mmCIF file of C-alpha atoms in Angstrom:
data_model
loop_
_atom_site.group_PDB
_atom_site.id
_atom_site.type_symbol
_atom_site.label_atom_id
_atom_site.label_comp_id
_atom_site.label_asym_id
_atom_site.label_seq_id
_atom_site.Cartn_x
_atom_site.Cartn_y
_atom_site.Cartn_z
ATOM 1 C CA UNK A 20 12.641 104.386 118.759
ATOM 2 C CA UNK A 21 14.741 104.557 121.950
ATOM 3 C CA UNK A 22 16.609 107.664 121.964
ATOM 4 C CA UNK A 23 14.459 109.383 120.099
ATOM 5 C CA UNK A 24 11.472 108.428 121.753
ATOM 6 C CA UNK A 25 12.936 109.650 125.123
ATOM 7 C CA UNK A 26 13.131 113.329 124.223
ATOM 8 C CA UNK A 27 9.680 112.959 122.656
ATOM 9 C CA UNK A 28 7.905 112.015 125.405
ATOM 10 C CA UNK A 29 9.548 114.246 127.455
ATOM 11 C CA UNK A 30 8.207 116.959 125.558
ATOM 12 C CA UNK A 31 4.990 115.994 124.618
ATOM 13 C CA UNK A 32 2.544 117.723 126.829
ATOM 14 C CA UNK A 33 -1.633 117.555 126.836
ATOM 15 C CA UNK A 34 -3.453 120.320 127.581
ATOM 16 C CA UNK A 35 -7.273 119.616 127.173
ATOM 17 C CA UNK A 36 -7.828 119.581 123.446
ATOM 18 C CA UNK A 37 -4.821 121.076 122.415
ATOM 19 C CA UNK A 38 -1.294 119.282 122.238
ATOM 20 C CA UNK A 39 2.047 121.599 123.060
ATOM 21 C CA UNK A 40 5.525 121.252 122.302
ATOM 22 C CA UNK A 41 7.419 122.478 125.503
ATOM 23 C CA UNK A 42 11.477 122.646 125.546
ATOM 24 C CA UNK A 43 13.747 124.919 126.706
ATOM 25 C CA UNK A 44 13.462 128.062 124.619
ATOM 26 C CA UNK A 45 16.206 130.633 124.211
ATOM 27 C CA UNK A 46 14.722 134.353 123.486
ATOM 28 C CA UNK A 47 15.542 136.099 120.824
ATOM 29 C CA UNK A 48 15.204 139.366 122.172
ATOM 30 C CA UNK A 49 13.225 142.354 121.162
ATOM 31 C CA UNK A 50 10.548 141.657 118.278
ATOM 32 C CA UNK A 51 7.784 139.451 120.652
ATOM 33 C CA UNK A 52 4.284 139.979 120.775
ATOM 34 C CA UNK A 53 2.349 140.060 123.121
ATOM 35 C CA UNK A 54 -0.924 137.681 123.364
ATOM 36 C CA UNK A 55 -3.407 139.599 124.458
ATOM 37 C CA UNK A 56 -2.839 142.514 121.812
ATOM 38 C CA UNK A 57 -2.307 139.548 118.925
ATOM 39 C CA UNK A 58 -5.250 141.273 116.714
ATOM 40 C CA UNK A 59 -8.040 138.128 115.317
ATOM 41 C CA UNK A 60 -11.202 138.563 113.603
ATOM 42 C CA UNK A 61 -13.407 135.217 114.544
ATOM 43 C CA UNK A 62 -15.650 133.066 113.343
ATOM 44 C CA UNK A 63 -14.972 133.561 109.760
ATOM 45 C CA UNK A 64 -15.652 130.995 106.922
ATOM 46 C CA UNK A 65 -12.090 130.098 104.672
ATOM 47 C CA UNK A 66 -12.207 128.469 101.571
ATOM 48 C CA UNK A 67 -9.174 126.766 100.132
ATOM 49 C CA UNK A 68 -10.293 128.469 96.882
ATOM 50 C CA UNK A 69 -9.207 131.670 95.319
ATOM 51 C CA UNK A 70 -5.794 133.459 96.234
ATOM 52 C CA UNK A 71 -3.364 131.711 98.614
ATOM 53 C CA UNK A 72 -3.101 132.234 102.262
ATOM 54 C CA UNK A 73 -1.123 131.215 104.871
ATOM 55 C CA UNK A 74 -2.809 128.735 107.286
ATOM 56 C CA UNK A 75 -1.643 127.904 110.898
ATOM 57 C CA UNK A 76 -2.819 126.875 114.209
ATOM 58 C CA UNK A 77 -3.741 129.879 116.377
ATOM 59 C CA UNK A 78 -1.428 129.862 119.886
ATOM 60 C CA UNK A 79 -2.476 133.411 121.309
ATOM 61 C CA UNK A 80 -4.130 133.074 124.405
ATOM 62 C CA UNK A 81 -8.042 133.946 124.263
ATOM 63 C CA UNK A 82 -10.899 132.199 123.069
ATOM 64 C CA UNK A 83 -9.463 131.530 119.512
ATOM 65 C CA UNK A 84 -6.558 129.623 120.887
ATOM 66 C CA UNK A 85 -6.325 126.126 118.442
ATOM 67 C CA UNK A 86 -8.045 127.273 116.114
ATOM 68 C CA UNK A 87 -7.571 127.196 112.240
ATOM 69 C CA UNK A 88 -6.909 130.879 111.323
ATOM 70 C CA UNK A 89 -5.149 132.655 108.254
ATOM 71 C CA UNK A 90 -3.341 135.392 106.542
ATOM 72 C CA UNK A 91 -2.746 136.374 102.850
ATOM 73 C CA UNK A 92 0.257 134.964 101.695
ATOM 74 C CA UNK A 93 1.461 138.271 100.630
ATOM 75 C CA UNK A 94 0.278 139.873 103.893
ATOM 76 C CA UNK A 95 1.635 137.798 106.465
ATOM 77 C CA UNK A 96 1.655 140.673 109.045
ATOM 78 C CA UNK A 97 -1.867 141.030 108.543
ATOM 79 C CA UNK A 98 -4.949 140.897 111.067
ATOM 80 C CA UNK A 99 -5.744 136.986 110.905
ATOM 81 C CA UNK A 100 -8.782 135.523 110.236
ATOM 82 C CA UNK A 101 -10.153 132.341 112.877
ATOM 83 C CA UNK A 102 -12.453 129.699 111.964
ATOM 84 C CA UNK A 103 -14.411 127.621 113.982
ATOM 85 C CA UNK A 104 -12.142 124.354 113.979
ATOM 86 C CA UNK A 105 -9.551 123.714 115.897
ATOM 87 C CA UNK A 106 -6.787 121.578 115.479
ATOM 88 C CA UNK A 107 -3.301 120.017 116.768
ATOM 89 C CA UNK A 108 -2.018 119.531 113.236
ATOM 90 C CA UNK A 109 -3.248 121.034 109.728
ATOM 91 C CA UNK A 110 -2.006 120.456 106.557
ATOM 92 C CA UNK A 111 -3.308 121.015 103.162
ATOM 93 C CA UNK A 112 -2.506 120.641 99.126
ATOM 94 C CA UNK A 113 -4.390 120.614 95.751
ATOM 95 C CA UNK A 114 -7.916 121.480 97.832
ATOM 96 C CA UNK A 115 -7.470 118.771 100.412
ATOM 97 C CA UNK A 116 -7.104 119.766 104.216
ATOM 98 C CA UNK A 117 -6.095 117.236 106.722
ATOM 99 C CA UNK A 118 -7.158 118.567 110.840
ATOM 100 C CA UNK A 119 -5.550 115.899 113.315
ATOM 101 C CA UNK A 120 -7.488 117.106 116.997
ATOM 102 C CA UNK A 121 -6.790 115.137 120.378
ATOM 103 C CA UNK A 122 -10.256 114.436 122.326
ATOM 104 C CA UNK A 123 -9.945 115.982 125.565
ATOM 105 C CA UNK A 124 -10.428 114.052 128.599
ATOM 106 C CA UNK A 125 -9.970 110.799 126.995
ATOM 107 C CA UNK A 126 -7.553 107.897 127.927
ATOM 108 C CA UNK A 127 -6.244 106.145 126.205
ATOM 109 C CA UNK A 128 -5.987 109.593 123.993
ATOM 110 C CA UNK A 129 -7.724 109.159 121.006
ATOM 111 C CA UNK A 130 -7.265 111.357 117.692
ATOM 112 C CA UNK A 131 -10.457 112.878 115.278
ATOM 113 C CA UNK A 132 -8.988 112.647 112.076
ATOM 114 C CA UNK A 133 -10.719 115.112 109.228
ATOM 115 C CA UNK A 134 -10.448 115.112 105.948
ATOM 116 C CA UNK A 135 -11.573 118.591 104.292
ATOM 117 C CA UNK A 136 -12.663 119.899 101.297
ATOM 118 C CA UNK A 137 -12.574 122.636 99.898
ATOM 119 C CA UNK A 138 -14.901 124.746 101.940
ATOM 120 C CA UNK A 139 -13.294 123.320 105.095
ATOM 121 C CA UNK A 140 -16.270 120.555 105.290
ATOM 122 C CA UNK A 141 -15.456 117.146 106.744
ATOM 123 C CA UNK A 142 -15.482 114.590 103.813
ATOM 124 C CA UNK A 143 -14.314 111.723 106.136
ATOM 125 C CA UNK A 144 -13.775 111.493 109.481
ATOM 126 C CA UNK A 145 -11.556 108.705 111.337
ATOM 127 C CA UNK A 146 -11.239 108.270 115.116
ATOM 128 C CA UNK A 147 -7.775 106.826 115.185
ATOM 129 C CA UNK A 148 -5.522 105.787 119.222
ATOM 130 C CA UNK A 149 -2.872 107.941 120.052
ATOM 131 C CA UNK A 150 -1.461 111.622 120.437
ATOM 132 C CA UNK A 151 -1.313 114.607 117.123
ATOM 133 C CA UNK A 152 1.995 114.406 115.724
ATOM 134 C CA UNK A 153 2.522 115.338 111.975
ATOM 135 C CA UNK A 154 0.068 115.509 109.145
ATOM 136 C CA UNK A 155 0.683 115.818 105.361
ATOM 137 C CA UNK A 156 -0.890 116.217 102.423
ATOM 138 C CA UNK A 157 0.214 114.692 98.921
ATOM 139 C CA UNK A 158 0.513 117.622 96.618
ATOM 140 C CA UNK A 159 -1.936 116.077 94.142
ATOM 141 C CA UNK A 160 -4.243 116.180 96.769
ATOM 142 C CA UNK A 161 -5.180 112.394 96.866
ATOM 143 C CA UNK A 162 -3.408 111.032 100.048
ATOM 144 C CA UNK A 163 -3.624 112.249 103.717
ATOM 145 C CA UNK A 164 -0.711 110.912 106.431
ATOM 146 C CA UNK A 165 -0.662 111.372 110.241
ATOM 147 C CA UNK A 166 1.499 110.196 112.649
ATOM 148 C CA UNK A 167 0.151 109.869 116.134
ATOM 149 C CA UNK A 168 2.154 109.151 119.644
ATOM 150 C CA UNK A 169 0.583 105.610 120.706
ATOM 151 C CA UNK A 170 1.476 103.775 124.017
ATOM 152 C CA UNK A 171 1.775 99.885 124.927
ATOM 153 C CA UNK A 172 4.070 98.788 122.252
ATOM 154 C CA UNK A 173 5.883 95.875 124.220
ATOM 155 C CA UNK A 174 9.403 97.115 122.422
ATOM 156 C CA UNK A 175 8.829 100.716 123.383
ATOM 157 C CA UNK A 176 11.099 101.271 126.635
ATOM 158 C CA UNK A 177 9.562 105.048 126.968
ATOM 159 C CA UNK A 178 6.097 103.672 127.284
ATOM 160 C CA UNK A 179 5.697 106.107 123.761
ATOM 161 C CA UNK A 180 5.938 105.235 120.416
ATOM 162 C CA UNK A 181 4.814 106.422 116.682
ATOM 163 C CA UNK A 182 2.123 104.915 114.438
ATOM 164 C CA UNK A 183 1.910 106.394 110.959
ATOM 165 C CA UNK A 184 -0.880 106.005 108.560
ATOM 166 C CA UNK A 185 -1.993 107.195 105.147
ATOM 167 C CA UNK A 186 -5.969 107.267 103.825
ATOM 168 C CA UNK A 187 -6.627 107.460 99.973
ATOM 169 C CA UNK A 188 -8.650 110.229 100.279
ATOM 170 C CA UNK A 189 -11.213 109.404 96.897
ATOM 171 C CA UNK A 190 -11.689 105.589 97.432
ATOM 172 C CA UNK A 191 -11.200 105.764 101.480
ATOM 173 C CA UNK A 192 -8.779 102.767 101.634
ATOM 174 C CA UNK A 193 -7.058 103.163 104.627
ATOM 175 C CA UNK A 194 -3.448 101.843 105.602
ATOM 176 C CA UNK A 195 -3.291 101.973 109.825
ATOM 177 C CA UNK A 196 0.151 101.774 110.075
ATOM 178 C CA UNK A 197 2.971 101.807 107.406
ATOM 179 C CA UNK A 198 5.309 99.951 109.604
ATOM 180 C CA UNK A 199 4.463 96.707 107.460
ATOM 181 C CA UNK A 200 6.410 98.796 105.037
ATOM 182 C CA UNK A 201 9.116 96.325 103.180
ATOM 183 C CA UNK A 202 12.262 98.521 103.659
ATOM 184 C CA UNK A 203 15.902 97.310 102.032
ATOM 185 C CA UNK A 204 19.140 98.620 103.503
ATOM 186 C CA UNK A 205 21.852 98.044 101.726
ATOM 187 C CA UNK A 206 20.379 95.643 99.487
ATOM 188 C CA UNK A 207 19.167 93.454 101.917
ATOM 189 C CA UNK A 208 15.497 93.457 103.700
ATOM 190 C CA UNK A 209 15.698 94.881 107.209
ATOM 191 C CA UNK A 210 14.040 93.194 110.136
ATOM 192 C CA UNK A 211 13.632 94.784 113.605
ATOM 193 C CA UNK A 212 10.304 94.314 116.198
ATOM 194 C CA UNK A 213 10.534 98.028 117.116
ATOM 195 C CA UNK A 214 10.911 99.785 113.317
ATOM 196 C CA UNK A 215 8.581 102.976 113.998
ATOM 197 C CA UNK A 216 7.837 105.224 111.179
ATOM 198 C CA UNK A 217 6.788 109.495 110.980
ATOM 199 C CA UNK A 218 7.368 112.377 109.115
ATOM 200 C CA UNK A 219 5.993 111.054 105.571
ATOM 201 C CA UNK A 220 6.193 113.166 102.594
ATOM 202 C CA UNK A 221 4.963 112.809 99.421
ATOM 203 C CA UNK A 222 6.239 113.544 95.802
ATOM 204 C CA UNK A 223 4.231 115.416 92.970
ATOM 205 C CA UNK A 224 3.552 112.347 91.192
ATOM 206 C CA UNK A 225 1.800 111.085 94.824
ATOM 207 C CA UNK A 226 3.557 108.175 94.624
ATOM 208 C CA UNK A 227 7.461 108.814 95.772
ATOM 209 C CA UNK A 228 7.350 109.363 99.184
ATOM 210 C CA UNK A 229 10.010 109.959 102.356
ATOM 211 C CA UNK A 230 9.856 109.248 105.945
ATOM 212 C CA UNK A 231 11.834 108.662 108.884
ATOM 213 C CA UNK A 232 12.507 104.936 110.145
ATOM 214 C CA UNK A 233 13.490 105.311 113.778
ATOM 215 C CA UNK A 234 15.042 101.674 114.807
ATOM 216 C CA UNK A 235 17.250 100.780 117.457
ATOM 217 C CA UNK A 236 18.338 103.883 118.834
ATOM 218 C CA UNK A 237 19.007 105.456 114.973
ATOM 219 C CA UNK A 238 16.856 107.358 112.610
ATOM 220 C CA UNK A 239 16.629 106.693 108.688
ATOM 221 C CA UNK A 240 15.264 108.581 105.489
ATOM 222 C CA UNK A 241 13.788 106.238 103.854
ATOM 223 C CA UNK A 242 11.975 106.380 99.953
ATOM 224 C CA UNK A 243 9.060 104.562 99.382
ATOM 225 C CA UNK A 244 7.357 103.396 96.625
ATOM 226 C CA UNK A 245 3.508 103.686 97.246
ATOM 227 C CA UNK A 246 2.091 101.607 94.365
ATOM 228 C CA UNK A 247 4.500 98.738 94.785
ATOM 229 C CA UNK A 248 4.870 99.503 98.673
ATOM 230 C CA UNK A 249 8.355 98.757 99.266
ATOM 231 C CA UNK A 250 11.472 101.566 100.126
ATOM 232 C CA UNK A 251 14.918 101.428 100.286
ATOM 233 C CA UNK A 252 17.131 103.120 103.093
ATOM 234 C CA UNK A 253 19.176 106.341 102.432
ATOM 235 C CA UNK A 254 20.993 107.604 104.746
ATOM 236 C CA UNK A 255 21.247 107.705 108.341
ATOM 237 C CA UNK A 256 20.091 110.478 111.169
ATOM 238 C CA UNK A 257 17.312 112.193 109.370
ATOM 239 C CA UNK A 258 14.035 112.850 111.063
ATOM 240 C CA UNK A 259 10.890 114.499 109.867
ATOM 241 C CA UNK A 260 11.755 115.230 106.072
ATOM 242 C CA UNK A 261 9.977 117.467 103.572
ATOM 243 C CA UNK A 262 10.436 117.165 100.588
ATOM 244 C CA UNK A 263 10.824 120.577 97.903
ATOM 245 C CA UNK A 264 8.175 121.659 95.370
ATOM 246 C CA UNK A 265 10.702 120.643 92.398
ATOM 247 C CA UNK A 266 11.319 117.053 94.533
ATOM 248 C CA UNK A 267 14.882 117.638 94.616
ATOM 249 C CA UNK A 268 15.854 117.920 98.040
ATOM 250 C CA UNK A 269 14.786 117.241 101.862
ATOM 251 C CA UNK A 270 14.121 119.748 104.792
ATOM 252 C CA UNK A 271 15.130 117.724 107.837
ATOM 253 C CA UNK A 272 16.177 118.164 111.464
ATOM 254 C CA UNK A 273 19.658 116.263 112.330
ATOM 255 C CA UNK A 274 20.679 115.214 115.679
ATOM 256 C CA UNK A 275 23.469 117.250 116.428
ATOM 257 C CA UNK A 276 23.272 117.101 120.247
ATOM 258 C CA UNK A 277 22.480 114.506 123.222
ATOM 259 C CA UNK A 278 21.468 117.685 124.777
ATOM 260 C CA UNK A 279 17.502 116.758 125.659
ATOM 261 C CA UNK A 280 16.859 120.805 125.411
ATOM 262 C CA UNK A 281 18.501 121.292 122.015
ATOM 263 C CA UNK A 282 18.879 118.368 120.518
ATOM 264 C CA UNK A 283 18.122 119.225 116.507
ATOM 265 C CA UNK A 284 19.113 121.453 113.585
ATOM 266 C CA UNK A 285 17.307 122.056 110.137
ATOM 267 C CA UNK A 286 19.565 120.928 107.201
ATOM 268 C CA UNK A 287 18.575 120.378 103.433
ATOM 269 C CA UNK A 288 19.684 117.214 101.588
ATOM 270 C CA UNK A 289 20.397 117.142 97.985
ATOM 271 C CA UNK A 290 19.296 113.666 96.667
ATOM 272 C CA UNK A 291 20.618 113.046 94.154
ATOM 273 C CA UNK A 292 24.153 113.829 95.840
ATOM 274 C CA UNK A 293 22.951 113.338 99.254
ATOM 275 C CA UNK A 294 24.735 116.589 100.254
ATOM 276 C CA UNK A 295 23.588 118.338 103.447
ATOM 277 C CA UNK A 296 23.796 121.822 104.072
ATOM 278 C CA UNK A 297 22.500 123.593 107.643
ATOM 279 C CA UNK A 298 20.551 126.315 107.381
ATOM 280 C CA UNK A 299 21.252 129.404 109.166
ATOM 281 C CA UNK A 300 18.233 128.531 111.618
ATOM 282 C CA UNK A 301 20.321 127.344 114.836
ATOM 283 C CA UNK A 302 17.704 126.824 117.354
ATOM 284 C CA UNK A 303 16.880 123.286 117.960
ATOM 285 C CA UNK A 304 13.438 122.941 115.763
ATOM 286 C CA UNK A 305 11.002 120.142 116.806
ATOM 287 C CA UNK A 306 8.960 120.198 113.524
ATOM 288 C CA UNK A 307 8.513 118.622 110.104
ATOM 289 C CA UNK A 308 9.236 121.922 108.205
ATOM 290 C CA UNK A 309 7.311 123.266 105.206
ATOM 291 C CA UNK A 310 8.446 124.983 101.881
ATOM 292 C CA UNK A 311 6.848 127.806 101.456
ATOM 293 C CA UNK A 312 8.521 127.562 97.860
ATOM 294 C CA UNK A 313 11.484 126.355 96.485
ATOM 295 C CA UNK A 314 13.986 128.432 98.451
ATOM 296 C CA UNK A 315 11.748 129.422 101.439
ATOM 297 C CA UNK A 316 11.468 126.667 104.527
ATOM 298 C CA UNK A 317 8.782 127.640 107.235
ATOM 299 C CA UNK A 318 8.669 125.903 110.780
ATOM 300 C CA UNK A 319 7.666 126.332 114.111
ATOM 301 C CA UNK A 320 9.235 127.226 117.548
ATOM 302 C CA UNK A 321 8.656 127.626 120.708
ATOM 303 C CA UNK A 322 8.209 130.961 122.567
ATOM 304 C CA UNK A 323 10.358 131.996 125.739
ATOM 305 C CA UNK A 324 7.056 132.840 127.664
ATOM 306 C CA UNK A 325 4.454 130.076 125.767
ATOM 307 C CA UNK A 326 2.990 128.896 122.794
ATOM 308 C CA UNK A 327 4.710 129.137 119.423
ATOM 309 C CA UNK A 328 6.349 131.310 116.250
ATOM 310 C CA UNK A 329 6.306 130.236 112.965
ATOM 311 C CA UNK A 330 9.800 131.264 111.349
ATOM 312 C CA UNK A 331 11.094 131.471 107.914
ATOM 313 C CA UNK A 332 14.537 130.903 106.780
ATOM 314 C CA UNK A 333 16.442 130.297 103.438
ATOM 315 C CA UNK A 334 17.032 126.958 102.055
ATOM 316 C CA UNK A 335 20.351 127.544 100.691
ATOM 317 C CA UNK A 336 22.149 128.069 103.963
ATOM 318 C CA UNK A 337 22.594 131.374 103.787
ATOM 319 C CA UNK A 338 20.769 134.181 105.203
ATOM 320 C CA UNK A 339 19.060 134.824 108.720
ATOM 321 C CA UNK A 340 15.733 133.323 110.528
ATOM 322 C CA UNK A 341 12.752 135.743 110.216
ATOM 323 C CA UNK A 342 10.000 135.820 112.333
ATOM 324 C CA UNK A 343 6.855 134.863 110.282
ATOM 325 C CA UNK A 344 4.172 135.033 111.985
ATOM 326 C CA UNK A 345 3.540 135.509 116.167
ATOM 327 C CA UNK A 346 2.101 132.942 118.111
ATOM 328 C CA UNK A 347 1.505 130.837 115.240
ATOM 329 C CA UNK A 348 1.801 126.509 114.633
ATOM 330 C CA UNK A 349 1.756 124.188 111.816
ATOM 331 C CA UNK A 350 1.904 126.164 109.320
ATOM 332 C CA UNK A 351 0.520 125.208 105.936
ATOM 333 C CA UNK A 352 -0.171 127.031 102.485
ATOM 334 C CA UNK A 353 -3.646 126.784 100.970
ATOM 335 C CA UNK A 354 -3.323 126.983 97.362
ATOM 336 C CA UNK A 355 -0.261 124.197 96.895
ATOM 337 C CA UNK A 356 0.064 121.743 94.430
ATOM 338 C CA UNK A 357 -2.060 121.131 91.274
ATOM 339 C CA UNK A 358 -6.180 121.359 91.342
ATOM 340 C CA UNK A 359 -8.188 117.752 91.881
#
């Protein structure tokens, strides 16, 4: 990834353990909170059983900054509740919970990789090269992806590129790197030394999945086929897809700018007519954004002062950005998808 790679890197930032996001954030005005009067109970155990909450990274400053922490889903505005781990990247479906965490102090950076159960315990742990970037979890519950930033690919002019991999979670079969991947464009196989791939996302069935090919500059959405691994190219400049709990369309951020500070803009694709519409969210979002349901898309930005918001916004186009949750990251919902 070329062009793409150069705005990442410039924005990719280590700060002991934790991993930040830094651009050039316009305010929204009134509305901020403060994050020394940001409210958090800590130390308390969460289970990804009973009603649903809201789970996110914690970005107020204190001694709970990184960690795991959570709201009721119906009660977003309400006094959240820290655990003990901390994390870069969460995700979580169907009882699974995926924690990517950068080692601090360690070069070249290296990645803890934890798969959780139910009760938040560690059912397998990976140590995996590179940088937290995105993490997903199929919504049956059964596959775990993570992309990490990785250095000293000969092709990557940045010095930085990606390296995705998925782990079947039951059996423990692990695939390193997806960029092996058989991908068809336009009928025909496509061959390149510096295809990178991020941004996976998985279908109910946990077999249909999406993710961005970045190659020669350009960025692709690409749909795989896990059982018969192979995926076929559709449609140019699409980065970081989710796809929707009915599996009918993508949350994406487009390229709409060479401007390094603002270079993105959350559409939705329809795929079966592969008609985009942008949402009314027109802040440049650096984030693989999450449905919340089927016409709710949550996501994360960064604050004018530090840290991070997570937003919500319609997934129709229409409507206006609301502000979520304060000093918030990755956000992720704890009861999705069907039981194990």
């Amino acid at each position: 990834m070329k062009r793409a790679m150069l705005v990442l890197a410039a924005v990719v930032v280590l700060a002991g353990a934790s991993v930040a996001y830094v651009v050039h954030a316009r305010d929204r005005g009134p509305g901020g909170v403060e994050a020394n009067t940001v409210p958090v109970v800590s130390g308390r155990q969460l289970s990804l059983r009973g009603p649903e909450r809201l789970l996110f990274r914690n970005t107020a400053a204190g001694p709970d900054f990184g960690r795991l922490s959570s709201v009721p889903s119906a009660r977003p505005d309400a006094i959240r509740e820290a655990t003990g781990l901390t994390c870069d990247r969460f995700a979580v479906s169907a009882g699974t919970g995926l924690c990517l965490t950068a080692r601090p102090d360690v070069l070249p950076p290296v990645t803890d990789v934890l798969v959780l159960g139910r009760d938040l315990t560690v059912r397998r742990r990976l140590e995996i090269p590179g940088t937290p970037s995105r993490a997903r979890v199929s919504p049956d519950g059964k596959l775990a992806y993570w992309s990490l930033f990785v250095t000293g690919d000969s092709y990557a002019e940045t010095g930085f590129s990606t390296r995705a991999g998925i782990l079947e979670v039951e059996t423990g079969k692990l695939v390193k790197t997806i960029e092996e991947l058989p991908v068809f464009r336009d009928g025909q196989r496509y061959f390149a030394s510096d295809v990178n791939y991020w941004g996976v996302t998985f279908a109910p069935d946990g077999n249909r999945f999406y993710a961005t090919l970045g190659s020669k500059g350009k960025t692709f959405l690409v749909e795989g086929d896990y059982a018969n691994y192979r995926g076929r190219v559709l449609r140019e400049n699409v980065e970081c897809p989710s796809l929707s709990p009915d599996g009918k369309r993508v949350a994406f951020k487009k390229r709409v700018s060479d401007d390094p500070a603002a270079p993105w803009r959350l559409f939705v694709l329809e795929l079966a007519s592969l008609k985009e519409t942008p949402l009314a969210e027109t802040h440049s979002v650096d984030d693989q954004a999450l449905w919340r349901d089927d016409s709710t898309i949550l996501y994360s930005l960064p604050r004018a002062d530090s840290g991070s918001d997570v937003w919500s916004v319609p997934a129709d186009g229409a409507g206006t950005p609301a502000l979520l949750i304060p000093h918030a990251a990755s956000p992720a919902l704890s009861n999705s998808g069907p039981p194990m």
